[in-house]
Backbone as JSON, one array per atom type, in Angstrom:
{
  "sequence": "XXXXXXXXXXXXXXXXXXXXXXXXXXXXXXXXXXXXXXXXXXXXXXXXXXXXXXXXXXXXXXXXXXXXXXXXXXXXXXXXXXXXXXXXXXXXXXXXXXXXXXXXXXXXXXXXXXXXXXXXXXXXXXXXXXXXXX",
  "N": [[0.83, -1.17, 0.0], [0.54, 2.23, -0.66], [1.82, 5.35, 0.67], [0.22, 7.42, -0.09], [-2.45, 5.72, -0.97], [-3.0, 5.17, 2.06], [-3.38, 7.55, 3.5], [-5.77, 8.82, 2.21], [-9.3, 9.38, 2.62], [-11.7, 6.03, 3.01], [-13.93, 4.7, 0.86], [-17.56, 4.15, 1.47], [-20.05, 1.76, 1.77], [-23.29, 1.17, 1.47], [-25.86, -1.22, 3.17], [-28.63, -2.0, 1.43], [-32.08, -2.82, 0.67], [-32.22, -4.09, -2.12], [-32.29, -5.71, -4.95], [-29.33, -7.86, -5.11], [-27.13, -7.53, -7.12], [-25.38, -9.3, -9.72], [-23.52, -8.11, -11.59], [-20.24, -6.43, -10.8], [-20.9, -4.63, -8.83], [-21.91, -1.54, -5.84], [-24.7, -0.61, -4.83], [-25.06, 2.12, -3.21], [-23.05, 3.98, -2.83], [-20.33, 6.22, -0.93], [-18.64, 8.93, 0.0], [-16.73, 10.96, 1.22], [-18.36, 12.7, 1.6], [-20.04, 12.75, -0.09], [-23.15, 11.09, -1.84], [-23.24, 8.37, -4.38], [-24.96, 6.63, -6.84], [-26.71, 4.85, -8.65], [-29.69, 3.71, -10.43], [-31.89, 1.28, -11.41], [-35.05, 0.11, -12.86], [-35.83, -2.73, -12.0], [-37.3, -4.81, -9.64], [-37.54, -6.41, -6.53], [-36.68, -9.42, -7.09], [-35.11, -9.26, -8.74], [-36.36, -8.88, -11.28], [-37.17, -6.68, -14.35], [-39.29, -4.72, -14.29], [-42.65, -4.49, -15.87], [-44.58, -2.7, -17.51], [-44.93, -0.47, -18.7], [-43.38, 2.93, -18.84], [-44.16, 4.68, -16.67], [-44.65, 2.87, -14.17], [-41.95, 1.51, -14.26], [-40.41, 3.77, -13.85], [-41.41, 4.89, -11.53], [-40.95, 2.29, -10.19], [-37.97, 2.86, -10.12], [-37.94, 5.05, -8.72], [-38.46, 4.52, -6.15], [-36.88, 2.48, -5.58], [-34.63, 4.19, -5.31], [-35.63, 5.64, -3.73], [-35.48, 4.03, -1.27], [-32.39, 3.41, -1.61], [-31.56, 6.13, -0.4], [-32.61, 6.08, 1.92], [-31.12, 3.96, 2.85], [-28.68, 4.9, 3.64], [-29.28, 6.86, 5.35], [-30.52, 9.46, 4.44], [-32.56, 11.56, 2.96], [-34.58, 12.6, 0.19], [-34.25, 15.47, -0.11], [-31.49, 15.59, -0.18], [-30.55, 15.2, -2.47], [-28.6, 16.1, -4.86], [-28.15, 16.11, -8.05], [-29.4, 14.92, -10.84], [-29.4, 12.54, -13.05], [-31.25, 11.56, -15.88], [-31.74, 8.94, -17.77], [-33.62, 8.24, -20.87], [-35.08, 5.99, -23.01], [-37.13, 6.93, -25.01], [-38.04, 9.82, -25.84], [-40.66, 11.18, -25.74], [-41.4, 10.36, -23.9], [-40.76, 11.54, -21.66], [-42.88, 13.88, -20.65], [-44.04, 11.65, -19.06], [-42.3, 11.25, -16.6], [-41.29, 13.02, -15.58], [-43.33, 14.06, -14.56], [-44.15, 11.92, -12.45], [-41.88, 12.05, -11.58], [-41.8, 13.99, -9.88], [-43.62, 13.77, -8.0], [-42.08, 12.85, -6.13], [-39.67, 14.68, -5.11], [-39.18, 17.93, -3.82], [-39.16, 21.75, -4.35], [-36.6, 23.49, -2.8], [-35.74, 21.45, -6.29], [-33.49, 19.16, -7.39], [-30.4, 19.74, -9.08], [-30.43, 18.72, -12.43], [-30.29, 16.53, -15.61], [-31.63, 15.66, -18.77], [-31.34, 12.58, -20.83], [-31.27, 11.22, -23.85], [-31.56, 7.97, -25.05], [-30.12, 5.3, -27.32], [-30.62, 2.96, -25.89], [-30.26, 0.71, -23.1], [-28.43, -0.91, -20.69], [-29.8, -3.36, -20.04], [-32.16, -5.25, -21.69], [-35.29, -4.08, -22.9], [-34.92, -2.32, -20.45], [-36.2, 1.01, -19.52], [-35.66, 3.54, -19.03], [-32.76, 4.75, -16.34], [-31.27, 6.02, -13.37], [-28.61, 8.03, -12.54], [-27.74, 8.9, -9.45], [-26.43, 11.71, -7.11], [-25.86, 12.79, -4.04], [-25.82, 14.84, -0.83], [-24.31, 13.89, 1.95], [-23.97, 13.13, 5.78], [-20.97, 13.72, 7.12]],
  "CA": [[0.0, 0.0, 0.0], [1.69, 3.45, -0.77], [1.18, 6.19, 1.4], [-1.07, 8.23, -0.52], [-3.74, 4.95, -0.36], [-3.05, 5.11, 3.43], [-4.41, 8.83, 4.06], [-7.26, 8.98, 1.45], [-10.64, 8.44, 3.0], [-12.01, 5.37, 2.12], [-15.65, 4.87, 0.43], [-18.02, 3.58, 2.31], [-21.12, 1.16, 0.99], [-24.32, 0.47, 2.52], [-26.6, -2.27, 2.71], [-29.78, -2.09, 0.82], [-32.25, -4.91, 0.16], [-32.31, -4.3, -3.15], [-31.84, -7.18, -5.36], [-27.72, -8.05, -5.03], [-26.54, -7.5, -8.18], [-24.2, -10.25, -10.65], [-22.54, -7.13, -11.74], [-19.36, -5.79, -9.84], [-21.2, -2.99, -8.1], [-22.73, -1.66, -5.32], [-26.12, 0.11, -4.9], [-24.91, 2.61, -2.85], [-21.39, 4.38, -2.21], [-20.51, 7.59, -0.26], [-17.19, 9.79, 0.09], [-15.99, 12.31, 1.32], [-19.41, 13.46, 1.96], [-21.37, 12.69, -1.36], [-23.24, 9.84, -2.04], [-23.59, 8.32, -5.64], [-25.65, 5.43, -6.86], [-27.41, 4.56, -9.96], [-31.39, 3.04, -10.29], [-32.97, 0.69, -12.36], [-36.37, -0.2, -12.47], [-36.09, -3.56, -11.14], [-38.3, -5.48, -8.26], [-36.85, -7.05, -5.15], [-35.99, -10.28, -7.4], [-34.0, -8.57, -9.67], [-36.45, -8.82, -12.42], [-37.34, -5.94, -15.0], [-40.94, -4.25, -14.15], [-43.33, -4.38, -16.58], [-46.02, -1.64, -17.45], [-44.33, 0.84, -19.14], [-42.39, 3.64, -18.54], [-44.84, 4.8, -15.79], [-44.45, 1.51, -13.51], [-40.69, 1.77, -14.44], [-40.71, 4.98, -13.64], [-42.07, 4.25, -10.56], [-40.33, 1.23, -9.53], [-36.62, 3.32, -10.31], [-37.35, 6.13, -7.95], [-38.87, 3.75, -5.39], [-35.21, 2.23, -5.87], [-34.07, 5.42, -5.12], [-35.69, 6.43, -1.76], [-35.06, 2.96, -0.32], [-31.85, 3.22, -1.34], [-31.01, 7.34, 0.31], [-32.83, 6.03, 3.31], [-30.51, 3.26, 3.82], [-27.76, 6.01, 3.63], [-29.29, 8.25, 6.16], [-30.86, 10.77, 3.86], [-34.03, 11.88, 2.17], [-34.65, 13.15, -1.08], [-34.04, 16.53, 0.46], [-30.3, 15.73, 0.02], [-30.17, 15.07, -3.65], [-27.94, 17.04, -5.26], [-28.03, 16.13, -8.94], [-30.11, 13.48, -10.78], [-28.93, 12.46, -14.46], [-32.09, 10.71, -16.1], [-31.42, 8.04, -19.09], [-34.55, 7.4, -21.08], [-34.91, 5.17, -24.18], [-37.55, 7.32, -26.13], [-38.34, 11.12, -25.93], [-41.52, 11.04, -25.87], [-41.13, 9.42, -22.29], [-40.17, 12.59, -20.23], [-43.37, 14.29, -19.4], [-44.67, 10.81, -17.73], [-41.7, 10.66, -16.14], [-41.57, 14.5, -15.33], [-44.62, 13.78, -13.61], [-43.5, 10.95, -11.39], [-39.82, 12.56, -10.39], [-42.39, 15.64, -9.22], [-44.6, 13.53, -6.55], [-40.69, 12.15, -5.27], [-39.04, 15.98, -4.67], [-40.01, 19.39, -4.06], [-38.87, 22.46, -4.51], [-35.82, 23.59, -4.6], [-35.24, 20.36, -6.67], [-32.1, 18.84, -7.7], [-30.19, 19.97, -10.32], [-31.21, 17.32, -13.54], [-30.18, 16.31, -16.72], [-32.46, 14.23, -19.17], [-30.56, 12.3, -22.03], [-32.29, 10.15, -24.64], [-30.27, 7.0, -25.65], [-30.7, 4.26, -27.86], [-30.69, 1.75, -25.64], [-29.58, 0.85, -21.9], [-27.64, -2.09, -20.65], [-31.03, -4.66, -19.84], [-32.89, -5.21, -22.94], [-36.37, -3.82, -21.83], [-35.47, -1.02, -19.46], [-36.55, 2.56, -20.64], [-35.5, 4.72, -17.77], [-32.04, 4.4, -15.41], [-30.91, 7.02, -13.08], [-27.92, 8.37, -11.94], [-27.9, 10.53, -8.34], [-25.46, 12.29, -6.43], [-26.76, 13.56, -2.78], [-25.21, 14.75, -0.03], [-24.3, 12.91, 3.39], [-22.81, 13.66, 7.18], [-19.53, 12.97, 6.99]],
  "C": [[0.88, 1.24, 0.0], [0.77, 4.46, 0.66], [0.31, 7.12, 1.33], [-2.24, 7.4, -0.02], [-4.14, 5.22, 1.22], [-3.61, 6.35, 4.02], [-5.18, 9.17, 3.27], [-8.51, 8.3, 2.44], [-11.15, 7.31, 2.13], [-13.55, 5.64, 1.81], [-15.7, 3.75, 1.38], [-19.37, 2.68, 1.5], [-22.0, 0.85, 1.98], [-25.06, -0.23, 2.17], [-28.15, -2.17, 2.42], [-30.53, -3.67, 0.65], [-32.93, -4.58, -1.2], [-31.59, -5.48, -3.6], [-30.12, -7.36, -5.49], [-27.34, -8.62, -6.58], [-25.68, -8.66, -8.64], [-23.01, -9.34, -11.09], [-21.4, -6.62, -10.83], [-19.91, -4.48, -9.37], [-21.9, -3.05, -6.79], [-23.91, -0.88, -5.3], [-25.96, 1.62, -4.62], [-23.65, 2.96, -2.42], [-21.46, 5.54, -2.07], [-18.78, 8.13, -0.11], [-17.3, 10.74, -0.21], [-17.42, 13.83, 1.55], [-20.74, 13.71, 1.06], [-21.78, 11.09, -1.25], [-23.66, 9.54, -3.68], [-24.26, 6.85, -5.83], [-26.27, 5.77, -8.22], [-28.84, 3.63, -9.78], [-31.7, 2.47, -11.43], [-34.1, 0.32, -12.18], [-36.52, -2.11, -12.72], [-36.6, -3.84, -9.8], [-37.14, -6.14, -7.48], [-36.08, -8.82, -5.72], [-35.32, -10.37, -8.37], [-34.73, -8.38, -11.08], [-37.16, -7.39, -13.26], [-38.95, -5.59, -14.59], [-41.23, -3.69, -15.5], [-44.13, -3.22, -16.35], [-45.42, -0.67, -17.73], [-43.36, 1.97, -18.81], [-43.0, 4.33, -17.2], [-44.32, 3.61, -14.6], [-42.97, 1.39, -13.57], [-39.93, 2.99, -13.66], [-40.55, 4.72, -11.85], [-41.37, 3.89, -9.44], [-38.49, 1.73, -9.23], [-36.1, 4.16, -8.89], [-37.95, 5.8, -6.67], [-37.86, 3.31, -4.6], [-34.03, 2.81, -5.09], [-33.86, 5.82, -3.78], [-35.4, 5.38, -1.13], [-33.35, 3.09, -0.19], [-30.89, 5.09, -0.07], [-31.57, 7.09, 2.04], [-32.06, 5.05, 3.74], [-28.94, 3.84, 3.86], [-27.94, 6.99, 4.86], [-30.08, 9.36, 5.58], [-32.19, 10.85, 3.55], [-33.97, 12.4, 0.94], [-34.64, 14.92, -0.81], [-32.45, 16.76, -0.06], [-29.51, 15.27, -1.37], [-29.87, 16.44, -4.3], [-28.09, 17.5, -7.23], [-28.59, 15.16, -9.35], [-29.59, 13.23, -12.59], [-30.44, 11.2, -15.16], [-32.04, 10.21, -17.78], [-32.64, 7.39, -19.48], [-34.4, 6.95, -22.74], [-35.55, 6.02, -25.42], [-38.23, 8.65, -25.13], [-39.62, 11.48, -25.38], [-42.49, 10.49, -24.2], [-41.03, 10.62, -20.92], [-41.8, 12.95, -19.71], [-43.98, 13.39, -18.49], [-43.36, 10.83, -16.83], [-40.97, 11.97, -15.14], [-42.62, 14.19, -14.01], [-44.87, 12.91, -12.4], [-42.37, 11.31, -10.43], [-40.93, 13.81, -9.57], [-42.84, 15.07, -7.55], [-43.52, 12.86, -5.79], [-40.07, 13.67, -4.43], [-39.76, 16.97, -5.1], [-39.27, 20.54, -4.31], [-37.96, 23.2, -2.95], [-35.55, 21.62, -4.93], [-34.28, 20.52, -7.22], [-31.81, 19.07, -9.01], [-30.28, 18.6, -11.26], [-30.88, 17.82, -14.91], [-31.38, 15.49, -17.39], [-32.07, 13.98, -20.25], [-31.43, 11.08, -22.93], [-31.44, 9.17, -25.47], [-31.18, 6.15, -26.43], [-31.2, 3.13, -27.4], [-29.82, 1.97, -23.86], [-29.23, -1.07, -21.44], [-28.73, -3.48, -20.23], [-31.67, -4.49, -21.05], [-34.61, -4.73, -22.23], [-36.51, -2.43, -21.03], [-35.17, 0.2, -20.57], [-35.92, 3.74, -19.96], [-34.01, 4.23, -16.91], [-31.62, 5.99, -14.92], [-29.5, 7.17, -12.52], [-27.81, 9.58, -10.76], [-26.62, 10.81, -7.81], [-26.34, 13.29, -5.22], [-25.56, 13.53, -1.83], [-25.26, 14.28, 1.52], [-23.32, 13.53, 4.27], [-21.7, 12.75, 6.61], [-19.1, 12.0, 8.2]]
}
């Protein structure tokens, strides 16, 4: 170990009961006073929710608050939200859903429209960044 590794804070991960990923990741990681995490609209047995981008929707930012509350936080403490949807056409349901999650001031937000996202199926994934006690 050099001595730089040795005085860097480390990250920290917490335990969610979201479904435990196959992927090398975790749900939730924090440093240095931020926390970052990513959402898909998967159910508790890892599988893809049906019913559109609504129900997706839904099920992502559901995802979301389970996982800032097993952090400590609230949706109070989101800082930035990056939202990845499949087709355009998709935002104001989805507009309409992120609204009845946060209030005003809300978190600064991107919304990007891709071809495609790494599950065949999902329409919606998020990326957050919120802040946490140190």
């Amino acid at each position: 170990m050099s001595a730089l590794s040795l005085s860097m804070p480390k990250k920290r991960v917490y335990q969610t009961e979201l479904f435990a990923s196959k992927a090398p990741l975790e749900w939730v990681v924090t440093h240095n006073g931020t926390l970052y995490t990513a959402q898909i609209p998967i159910d508790g047995d890892g599988n893809l929710v049906k019913g559109g981008i609504e129900a997706q929707t839904r099920q992502t930012m559901d995802n979301l608050m389970h996982t800032l509350e097993a952090a400590g936080v609230d949706s109070d403490a989101v800082l930035q939200v990056l939202i990845y949807v499949t087709d355009r056409d998709d935002l104001p349901k989805v507009n309409t859903i992120y609204a009845e999650y946060f209030s005003a001031p809300f978190p600064n937000r991107a919304a990007m429209v891709v071809a495609g996202l790494a599950r065949e199926g999902m329409l919606i994934e998020l990326v957050v960044y919120a802040a946490v006690p140190q």
